[in-house]
Amino acid sequence: MSEPVKAVATNFIRNIINEDLKHGKNGGRVHTRFPPEPNGYLHIGHAKAICLNFGIARDYQGLCNLRFDDTNPAKESEEFSRAIEEDLRWLGFEWHNTPYHASDYFEQLYKFAEELIEKGLAYVDEQDADAMRASRGTLTEPGTDSPYRDRPVAENLDLFRRMRAGEFEDGSMVLRARIDMASSNLNMRDPVIYRIRRQHHIRTKDAWVIYPMYDFTHGISDALEGITHSLCTLEFEDHRPLYNWFLDNITIDCHPQQIEFARLSLAYTITSKRKLSQLVTEGLVSGWDDPRMPTLTGIRRRGFTPRAIRRFCDLIGVTKKNTVTDMSILEDCVRQDLDAHAPRAMAVLDPVKVVIENYPEGKVEMLEAPRHPKTDLGTRELPMTREIYIDRADFRESANKKFKRMVLEGEVRLRNGYVIKCLQAIKDDEGNITELRCSYDPETLGVNPEGRKVRGVIHWVSASHSLPAQVRLYDRLFKESNPGSLSDFHEAINPESLRILDNCRVEASLGEVQPEQQFQFEREGYFCADRHDCKPGHLVFNRSVSLRDSWAKLDQGA
Ligand code: ATP
Ligand code: MG
């Protein structure tokens, strides 16, 4: 782990564990797991489950497994598994042992299914899908028994073995648990536990033509790994009786406790893997790691830090109440982290040239500036030259006193440099400013001029020494706060979620920048060097967050 363990606020799950430990349950062991399905990339919602499971293991000197829930071969891939491992490590967590796979248990799961059959607790059903659906009943109506429900044990065993041997067509029959078709809990109405599916599996290849269902697989995998607390999201609450039923009815000496918590829903984004995958395949984003994506790989590329994400997960806490969390809370965590740790630099995003008439031609003065205002990160050199760039938005020919930047005849301070005064604005035929002519006061380095008022401080870079850069400004991918609830999320896509600025200039000290290095571009926001595209001689920076939360202001109608 990259940081010392910090006290984390307690929550109802930690309270349960504290009680368990007090009573010596599980022999004092705490063992959790994180069970992603390798059918997509991890997203910010997963970060909540990761911080919870790995955080508990860390704080109780326990263990946390990474288990790939790979029972649905159609959608799973090795690319996704590798990416999940990389994202987990990036977030700062290391799993116990090597990753586990539900598919490692296929043989054991099969044996447990036979055990259920032998106990008269499972049967092979040949009803077609429609008949099964019709006989399931509704929330208010009990289901009806399948005509195959009372098949003799020997016949069930024989059919199940032949299902495994590949004698039957896909979908022609299933193995069902024999529980209670009249249960008020629909999950207990003889759920399917095996289906026939001729699918190549990334790990077991073509060894199996029957695959176990999630509910059957999950609890048994937990028990086989000695998990003590199986933490999952609230939609599995109704599955808990089934989780327990399977473990109570097979011969296994571990019975983990399933505890449900509310999933994370973030406003202005989606966290459904299916929909995220749609954004990728339809080319609406550049990939799973597009910086607008709520995937961990996306927000990493955007410049969000593992520390900020862990802090966010601590802040939002763990409860049993479903709520929607505002994106600005996550962005604030990023902002605070970067404010504390990111070195400062100057970048001019929309440059206009300034010629300082009384500054000698060819002269280069190396001004020194701290890399960070509070932490000692050393200093950097800012070459001061006769020609510099400032941002177009920092000049107006005339403006009232509230405009704390440059106006004609007005004085401003160059950040970490001299006070300059604007003498003239040169324009092209269309009236666009092409150059500003200024003078500087050589007595003002680190000292305020006497008896004159300087309007404000603006950032700048040397025209000859600065480096060209591309800057990508990201905004939210969706205009609607709950795009996932719309019948078609395409309508909610924000057409202005990416703006590319190609003519930016950054200070010379950024020439050696490493991918993913982060900065506060003074007065502009927090930026990071793009981890794929930024190279020496081709600088590309992504805006991670603005300096202040402009959305909160919008929400308040300001
Ligand atoms: P899908 O979108 O495919 O339904 P899932 O959310 O079930 O995905 P998994 O890969 O099965 O994805 O998730 C792994 C673990 O992460 C599960 O234990 C799940 O409960 C947890 N998890 C997933 N999404 C969230 C979320 N938004 N908030 C908290 N935990 C989550
Ligand atoms: Mg799942």
XYZ file of C-alpha atoms and ligand atoms in Angstrom:
590
model
C 0.000 0.000 0.000
C 1.349 3.397 -0.943
C 0.328 5.113 2.288
C 0.294 4.420 5.995
C -2.965 3.038 7.305
C -5.288 5.793 8.394
C -8.252 5.515 10.680
C -11.383 5.120 8.594
C -14.846 6.011 9.793
C -16.664 2.963 11.001
C -19.813 1.686 9.308
C -22.482 -0.926 9.922
C -20.395 -3.647 8.281
C -17.385 -2.902 10.453
C -19.712 -2.963 13.455
C -20.893 -6.448 12.482
C -17.283 -7.589 12.115
C -16.374 -6.081 15.493
C -19.200 -8.073 17.088
C -18.124 -11.242 15.278
C -14.572 -10.804 16.514
C -15.780 -10.157 20.052
C -17.630 -13.480 19.984
C -14.771 -15.349 18.396
C -16.755 -16.112 15.253
C -14.710 -17.541 12.345
C -11.849 -18.154 14.760
C -11.109 -14.448 14.736
C -10.433 -14.417 10.987
C -11.586 -11.699 8.612
C -11.491 -12.678 4.959
C -13.273 -10.724 2.224
C -13.241 -10.876 -1.548
C -13.804 -8.646 -4.533
C -15.592 -10.621 -7.266
C -15.687 -8.764 -10.609
C -17.015 -10.347 -13.737
C -14.314 -9.903 -16.416
C -16.795 -8.518 -18.939
C -15.749 -4.874 -18.850
C -13.495 -2.405 -17.111
C -13.836 -1.399 -13.478
C -15.652 1.848 -12.828
C -15.981 4.282 -9.947
C -18.801 2.181 -8.452
C -16.442 -0.759 -8.206
C -13.977 1.488 -6.379
C -16.483 1.679 -3.538
C -16.664 -2.121 -3.288
C -12.871 -2.391 -3.623
C -12.114 0.157 -0.906
C -14.658 -1.530 1.337
C -13.401 -5.103 0.891
C -9.687 -4.397 0.744
C -9.981 -1.684 3.401
C -11.579 -4.119 5.827
C -8.930 -6.763 5.151
C -6.210 -4.172 5.716
C -7.644 -2.744 8.926
C -8.434 -6.123 10.512
C -5.155 -7.760 9.464
C -7.299 -10.020 7.326
C -7.170 -11.134 3.720
C -8.992 -10.084 0.596
C -9.199 -12.255 -2.496
C -9.598 -11.116 -6.036
C -11.974 -13.566 -7.632
C -12.997 -13.421 -11.239
C -16.621 -14.359 -11.490
C -16.175 -16.013 -14.865
C -19.279 -18.164 -15.251
C -20.676 -16.393 -18.297
C -18.134 -17.186 -21.029
C -19.943 -15.303 -23.793
C -18.952 -11.840 -22.608
C -15.697 -12.418 -20.785
C -12.170 -11.827 -21.969
C -8.552 -11.939 -20.893
C -8.180 -8.245 -21.782
C -10.734 -7.380 -19.129
C -9.084 -9.599 -16.494
C -5.669 -7.988 -17.038
C -7.204 -4.520 -16.950
C -8.995 -5.280 -13.676
C -5.731 -6.395 -12.079
C -3.946 -3.293 -13.301
C -6.670 -0.971 -12.035
C -6.718 -2.642 -8.623
C -2.977 -2.249 -8.200
C -3.163 1.319 -9.406
C -5.806 2.034 -6.790
C -3.298 0.828 -4.221
C -4.537 -2.644 -3.331
C -2.894 -6.026 -3.507
C -4.924 -9.213 -3.301
C -4.198 -12.302 -1.283
C -2.394 -15.027 -3.223
C -2.918 -15.169 -6.998
C -6.301 -14.224 -8.426
C -9.001 -16.831 -7.939
C -11.523 -17.817 -10.579
C -15.019 -19.190 -10.152
C -14.144 -21.450 -13.099
C -11.487 -23.118 -10.919
C -14.411 -24.600 -8.991
C -16.389 -26.011 -11.925
C -15.588 -29.590 -10.952
C -16.429 -29.020 -7.278
C -19.578 -27.123 -8.168
C -20.624 -30.011 -10.367
C -20.150 -32.433 -7.473
C -22.193 -30.241 -5.148
C -24.959 -30.207 -7.752
C -24.914 -34.002 -7.794
C -25.098 -33.943 -4.006
C -28.237 -31.826 -4.198
C -29.743 -34.242 -6.730
C -28.947 -37.194 -4.501
C -30.653 -35.460 -1.601
C -33.754 -34.872 -3.716
C -33.004 -31.158 -3.736
C -32.428 -30.658 -7.447
C -34.032 -31.923 -10.632
C -33.651 -31.770 -14.372
C -36.402 -29.742 -15.942
C -37.287 -30.071 -19.615
C -39.909 -27.342 -19.786
C -39.125 -24.755 -22.427
C -38.270 -21.200 -21.416
C -41.815 -19.914 -21.927
C -43.359 -22.652 -19.839
C -40.824 -22.046 -17.098
C -41.543 -18.366 -17.067
C -45.292 -18.957 -17.014
C -45.089 -21.407 -14.118
C -42.918 -19.112 -12.034
C -45.898 -17.081 -10.825
C -45.724 -13.407 -9.860
C -45.124 -11.340 -6.760
C -48.761 -11.896 -5.771
C -49.365 -15.370 -7.291
C -47.489 -18.492 -6.278
C -45.731 -20.487 -8.992
C -46.797 -23.935 -10.123
C -44.723 -27.082 -9.948
C -42.972 -28.294 -13.050
C -44.237 -31.642 -14.385
C -40.613 -32.830 -14.003
C -40.288 -31.792 -10.380
C -40.823 -35.265 -8.955
C -38.522 -37.168 -11.236
C -36.753 -39.980 -9.379
C -33.246 -39.215 -8.121
C -31.620 -41.832 -10.365
C -33.203 -40.362 -13.464
C -32.107 -36.847 -12.489
C -28.565 -38.037 -11.917
C -28.465 -39.835 -15.203
C -29.827 -36.846 -17.124
C -27.485 -34.394 -15.390
C -24.463 -36.551 -16.207
C -25.585 -36.747 -19.806
C -26.105 -32.968 -19.834
C -22.457 -32.682 -18.873
C -21.441 -35.232 -21.481
C -22.977 -33.106 -24.183
C -25.843 -35.389 -25.169
C -28.463 -32.639 -25.254
C -29.054 -29.501 -27.217
C -28.342 -26.063 -25.757
C -31.406 -24.894 -23.874
C -33.198 -28.229 -24.020
C -33.075 -28.758 -20.253
C -31.757 -27.201 -17.048
C -30.933 -28.329 -13.549
C -33.095 -26.596 -10.938
C -32.902 -26.486 -7.175
C -35.997 -28.017 -5.629
C -37.019 -25.478 -3.009
C -40.517 -24.017 -2.999
C -42.594 -22.857 -5.962
C -44.912 -21.028 -3.589
C -42.221 -19.062 -1.763
C -42.976 -15.373 -1.393
C -39.378 -14.851 -2.540
C -39.215 -15.443 -6.284
C -35.541 -16.371 -6.046
C -36.547 -19.428 -4.016
C -38.986 -20.754 -6.622
C -36.823 -23.584 -7.848
C -34.055 -21.433 -9.361
C -32.035 -22.742 -12.280
C -28.549 -23.812 -11.215
C -27.110 -25.231 -14.458
C -27.797 -24.541 -18.099
C -26.467 -26.142 -21.270
C -24.389 -23.799 -23.344
C -21.824 -24.756 -25.919
C -19.483 -21.854 -25.311
C -15.747 -21.692 -25.366
C -14.465 -20.490 -21.983
C -11.271 -18.444 -21.689
C -9.898 -20.729 -19.001
C -11.628 -24.074 -19.192
C -11.682 -23.976 -23.004
C -14.189 -26.560 -24.276
C -14.177 -28.819 -21.225
C -17.712 -27.853 -20.254
C -20.977 -27.577 -22.098
C -22.925 -26.867 -18.923
C -22.309 -23.755 -16.862
C -23.445 -23.023 -13.286
C -25.579 -19.965 -12.549
C -24.293 -17.024 -10.547
C -26.271 -17.597 -7.329
C -25.179 -21.204 -7.074
C -21.564 -20.422 -7.921
C -21.065 -17.369 -5.819
C -21.797 -18.591 -2.309
C -20.016 -21.888 -2.865
C -16.938 -20.088 -4.217
C -16.990 -17.867 -1.129
C -17.155 -20.913 1.134
C -14.410 -22.790 -0.741
C -12.106 -19.817 -0.238
C -12.909 -19.492 3.459
C -14.471 -16.067 3.050
C -15.959 -14.825 6.327
C -17.920 -11.786 5.157
C -19.326 -11.710 1.647
C -20.143 -8.086 0.893
C -22.395 -7.299 -2.037
C -24.772 -4.618 -3.207
C -28.393 -4.278 -2.087
C -30.009 -5.911 -5.092
C -28.712 -9.217 -3.726
C -30.634 -8.864 -0.475
C -33.460 -11.033 -1.867
C -30.884 -13.592 -2.960
C -29.509 -14.037 0.554
C -31.974 -16.830 1.495
C -30.809 -18.694 -1.583
C -27.145 -18.024 -0.770
C -27.786 -19.589 2.624
C -29.936 -22.424 1.276
C -27.172 -23.699 -1.000
C -24.585 -23.644 1.782
C -26.975 -25.252 4.258
C -27.732 -28.125 1.907
C -24.303 -29.183 0.705
C -21.460 -30.712 2.669
C -19.083 -27.829 3.273
C -17.619 -26.582 6.526
C -17.613 -22.852 5.881
C -20.642 -20.589 5.795
C -19.770 -16.978 4.994
C -22.160 -14.227 5.975
C -23.592 -12.205 3.113
C -24.022 -8.522 3.940
C -25.504 -6.042 1.496
C -24.693 -2.355 1.104
C -25.931 0.413 -1.170
C -24.240 0.721 -4.516
C -22.637 3.977 -5.551
C -24.608 6.004 -8.057
C -22.895 9.119 -9.334
C -24.844 11.947 -10.883
C -24.144 12.865 -14.527
C -22.650 9.529 -15.387
C -23.513 5.880 -15.880
C -22.008 2.903 -14.119
C -23.605 0.068 -16.027
C -20.932 -1.974 -17.750
C -23.329 -2.770 -20.563
C -23.909 0.911 -21.297
C -20.248 1.813 -20.872
C -19.377 -0.889 -23.340
C -21.958 0.587 -25.719
C -20.226 3.993 -25.517
C -16.997 2.287 -26.538
C -18.319 0.089 -29.333
C -20.399 2.902 -30.839
C -17.321 5.137 -30.894
C -18.972 7.784 -28.708
C -15.763 7.876 -26.667
C -12.226 6.990 -27.708
C -12.107 3.806 -25.626
C -12.562 2.416 -22.121
C -9.857 4.820 -20.991
C -11.331 7.938 -22.535
C -10.856 10.555 -19.799
C -14.604 11.250 -19.800
C -15.424 7.672 -18.871
C -16.209 6.839 -15.216
C -13.975 3.791 -15.545
C -10.931 3.690 -13.295
C -8.702 3.623 -16.348
C -10.577 6.648 -17.729
C -10.408 8.781 -14.619
C -6.792 7.743 -14.187
C -6.036 9.113 -17.638
C -8.011 12.202 -16.729
C -5.623 12.733 -13.823
C -7.744 11.624 -10.874
C -5.435 10.095 -8.279
C -5.797 6.819 -6.355
C -5.489 8.797 -3.134
C -8.379 11.063 -4.116
C -10.557 8.096 -5.066
C -9.827 6.308 -1.789
C -10.579 9.508 0.093
C -13.850 9.836 -1.812
C -14.838 6.276 -0.895
C -14.099 7.014 2.772
C -16.142 10.199 2.619
C -19.271 8.720 1.071
C -19.260 5.882 3.594
C -21.139 2.607 3.465
C -24.823 2.355 4.273
C -27.924 0.427 3.303
C -29.627 3.426 1.746
C -29.483 3.999 -2.010
C -28.631 7.601 -2.824
C -27.158 9.538 -5.686
C -23.787 11.104 -4.994
C -22.853 14.360 -6.621
C -19.904 14.268 -8.987
C -18.604 17.440 -7.367
C -17.739 15.456 -4.212
C -15.361 13.281 -6.202
C -13.981 16.292 -8.056
C -13.394 18.068 -4.761
C -11.384 15.137 -3.465
C -9.265 15.319 -6.615
C -8.887 19.065 -6.257
C -7.777 18.821 -2.631
C -5.307 16.083 -3.381
C -3.801 17.903 -6.342
C -3.729 21.213 -4.512
C -1.608 19.560 -1.840
C 0.650 17.547 -4.136
C 0.757 18.902 -7.676
C 3.623 21.218 -8.569
C 2.701 24.573 -10.069
C 3.488 25.531 -13.634
C 2.369 28.141 -16.119
C 0.543 27.388 -19.329
C -1.118 29.850 -21.652
C -4.078 28.166 -23.299
C -5.089 30.932 -25.704
C -1.877 32.862 -26.319
C -1.515 36.432 -27.495
C 1.965 37.875 -27.955
C 3.229 40.671 -25.741
C 6.297 42.695 -26.731
C 7.969 44.475 -23.846
C 9.481 47.461 -25.593
C 11.980 48.507 -22.936
C 13.231 44.953 -22.314
C 16.520 44.457 -24.206
C 16.361 42.264 -27.276
C 18.168 38.969 -26.808
C 18.269 39.283 -23.020
C 17.212 36.206 -21.031
C 16.814 36.461 -17.297
C 16.234 33.319 -15.296
C 13.576 34.083 -12.691
C 13.111 31.570 -9.954
C 9.732 30.357 -8.752
C 8.707 27.790 -6.159
C 7.184 24.588 -7.492
C 4.670 24.595 -4.672
C 3.438 27.399 -2.408
C 3.243 25.303 0.780
C 5.285 22.149 0.382
C 8.976 22.320 -0.404
C 9.150 20.814 -3.866
C 12.095 22.982 -4.875
C 12.115 25.693 -7.503
C 11.948 26.039 -11.253
C 13.449 28.576 -13.633
C 11.256 30.876 -15.676
C 13.085 32.501 -18.584
C 12.062 36.142 -18.918
C 12.392 37.558 -22.430
C 11.340 40.598 -24.435
C 8.515 38.659 -26.044
C 6.122 36.684 -23.943
C 2.637 35.168 -24.246
C -0.316 35.879 -22.045
C -3.845 34.549 -22.299
C -6.166 36.439 -24.603
C -8.804 36.489 -21.867
C -6.433 38.386 -19.590
C -6.597 41.547 -21.686
C -9.381 44.021 -22.370
C -8.953 47.407 -23.931
C -11.032 48.877 -21.178
C -12.824 47.442 -18.228
C -14.098 48.457 -14.840
C -12.193 47.942 -11.595
C -13.546 44.441 -11.125
C -11.423 43.223 -14.032
C -8.216 42.338 -12.196
C -6.180 41.781 -15.338
C -4.575 43.825 -18.083
C -6.193 46.889 -19.691
C -4.750 49.615 -21.899
C -2.643 51.960 -19.785
C -3.084 49.618 -16.811
C -0.415 47.750 -14.858
C -0.460 44.068 -13.944
C 2.070 41.786 -12.392
C 3.420 38.854 -14.323
C 3.178 35.905 -11.949
C 6.617 35.343 -10.372
C 7.946 38.263 -12.445
C 7.817 41.987 -13.145
C 5.025 44.510 -13.305
C 4.207 45.454 -16.888
C 2.059 48.189 -18.363
C 0.093 47.964 -21.577
C 0.837 50.728 -24.085
C -0.911 49.612 -27.242
C -3.020 46.836 -28.746
C -2.235 45.984 -32.360
C -5.100 44.551 -34.394
C -5.610 42.860 -37.721
C -8.104 43.998 -40.370
C -10.926 42.202 -38.585
C -10.204 43.910 -35.313
C -8.632 40.881 -33.602
C -5.764 41.677 -31.317
C -2.543 40.237 -32.731
C -0.009 41.752 -30.369
C 0.193 43.854 -27.238
C 2.951 46.394 -26.751
C 3.981 46.903 -23.157
C 6.726 48.277 -20.946
C 8.084 46.794 -17.781
C 9.319 48.282 -14.552
C 12.728 46.727 -13.720
C 12.342 47.761 -10.074
C 9.357 45.517 -9.428
C 10.776 42.031 -9.185
C 9.353 40.778 -5.907
C 8.574 44.384 -4.859
C 5.446 46.436 -5.382
C 5.813 49.787 -7.112
C 5.364 52.708 -4.775
C 2.275 54.834 -5.006
C 0.799 52.956 -8.003
C -1.880 50.371 -8.013
C -1.356 47.118 -9.848
C -4.629 45.572 -11.018
C -3.803 41.913 -10.523
C -1.534 39.030 -11.355
C -1.600 37.156 -14.666
C 0.280 34.107 -15.867
C 2.624 34.148 -18.834
C 5.382 32.257 -20.602
C 8.404 33.353 -22.624
C 7.627 33.380 -26.349
C 11.012 32.006 -27.336
C 11.492 29.510 -24.502
C 7.986 28.157 -23.975
C 6.917 24.930 -25.638
C 3.918 24.225 -27.821
C 1.332 21.925 -26.290
C -2.082 20.491 -26.880
C -4.524 20.843 -24.028
C -7.697 18.804 -23.747
C -10.474 20.305 -21.709
C -12.941 17.739 -20.450
C -16.405 18.298 -19.239
C -19.114 15.894 -18.161
C -20.088 13.302 -20.708
C -23.780 13.738 -19.939
C -25.998 16.782 -19.609
C -28.617 14.935 -17.553
C -28.060 14.095 -13.917
C -29.392 10.572 -14.330
C -28.614 9.467 -17.899
C -28.957 5.804 -16.935
C -32.657 6.281 -16.236
C -33.444 7.538 -19.753
C -34.807 5.121 -22.311
C -32.045 6.303 -24.631
C -28.968 7.789 -22.977
C -27.717 9.084 -26.334
C -29.990 12.124 -26.021
C -28.212 13.109 -22.833
C -24.676 13.112 -24.219
C -22.986 16.473 -23.784
C -21.692 17.534 -27.231
C -19.178 19.830 -25.550
C -17.612 17.265 -23.276
C -14.241 17.560 -25.033
C -12.560 20.702 -26.301
C -9.088 20.394 -27.838
C -6.823 23.428 -27.774
C -3.925 23.014 -30.173
C -2.026 26.268 -29.826
C -1.185 26.341 -26.141
C 2.213 27.301 -24.760
C 3.661 25.840 -21.591
C 6.664 26.910 -19.566
C 10.025 25.525 -20.608
C 10.438 23.399 -17.481
C 7.732 21.030 -18.776
C 9.868 19.781 -21.645
C 10.929 16.681 -19.711
C 7.493 15.878 -18.402
C 6.694 12.224 -17.716
C 3.389 10.628 -18.679
C 0.775 11.069 -15.915
C 2.756 13.819 -14.197
C 0.377 16.309 -12.675
C 0.407 20.072 -12.375
C -1.595 22.974 -11.318
C -1.437 25.317 -14.286
C -1.698 28.499 -12.313
C -5.044 30.250 -12.661
C -6.262 27.516 -15.045
C -6.777 24.285 -13.142
C -5.215 20.888 -12.572
C -3.750 19.058 -15.538
C -1.843 15.884 -16.214
C 0.391 14.751 -19.034
C -1.630 12.296 -21.110
C -0.337 8.834 -20.351
C -0.479 7.685 -23.957
C -0.077 10.728 -26.158
C 2.279 13.065 -24.279
C 5.874 12.681 -25.469
C 8.938 14.931 -25.557
C 8.387 17.263 -28.491
C 4.649 16.529 -28.496
C 3.185 17.692 -25.222
C -0.418 16.797 -24.433
C -2.131 17.720 -21.187
C -5.571 16.740 -19.931
C -7.522 18.943 -17.606
C -8.356 16.852 -14.554
C -10.457 19.431 -12.711
C -10.891 23.157 -12.765
C -9.577 25.241 -9.875
C -13.053 25.723 -8.496
C -16.295 23.894 -8.865
C -18.116 25.746 -11.633
C -20.972 23.231 -11.591
C -21.977 23.863 -8.016
C -22.396 27.531 -8.906
C -24.530 26.586 -11.891
C -26.677 24.361 -9.724
C -27.305 27.289 -7.419
C -28.382 29.330 -10.404
C -25.494 31.803 -10.146
P -22.944 -5.108 -14.326
O -22.983 -3.674 -14.753
O -22.290 -6.000 -15.346
O -24.186 -5.658 -13.701
P -21.789 -5.497 -11.721
O -22.028 -4.222 -11.068
O -22.530 -6.678 -11.280
O -21.874 -5.173 -13.228
P -19.376 -6.940 -11.191
O -18.173 -7.034 -12.039
O -20.136 -8.169 -10.916
O -20.268 -5.847 -11.824
O -19.021 -6.207 -9.833
C -18.056 -6.663 -8.947
C -18.369 -6.177 -7.572
O -18.458 -4.768 -7.542
C -19.687 -6.713 -7.078
O -19.492 -7.250 -5.781
C -20.589 -5.541 -7.046
O -21.478 -5.618 -5.964
C -19.626 -4.362 -6.891
N -20.176 -3.183 -7.539
C -20.491 -3.055 -8.831
N -21.018 -1.845 -9.083
C -21.038 -1.174 -7.901
C -21.465 0.120 -7.493
N -21.994 0.983 -8.353
N -21.317 0.451 -6.202
C -20.780 -0.399 -5.328
N -20.367 -1.639 -5.644
C -20.479 -2.031 -6.914
Mg -22.250 -8.807 -11.161
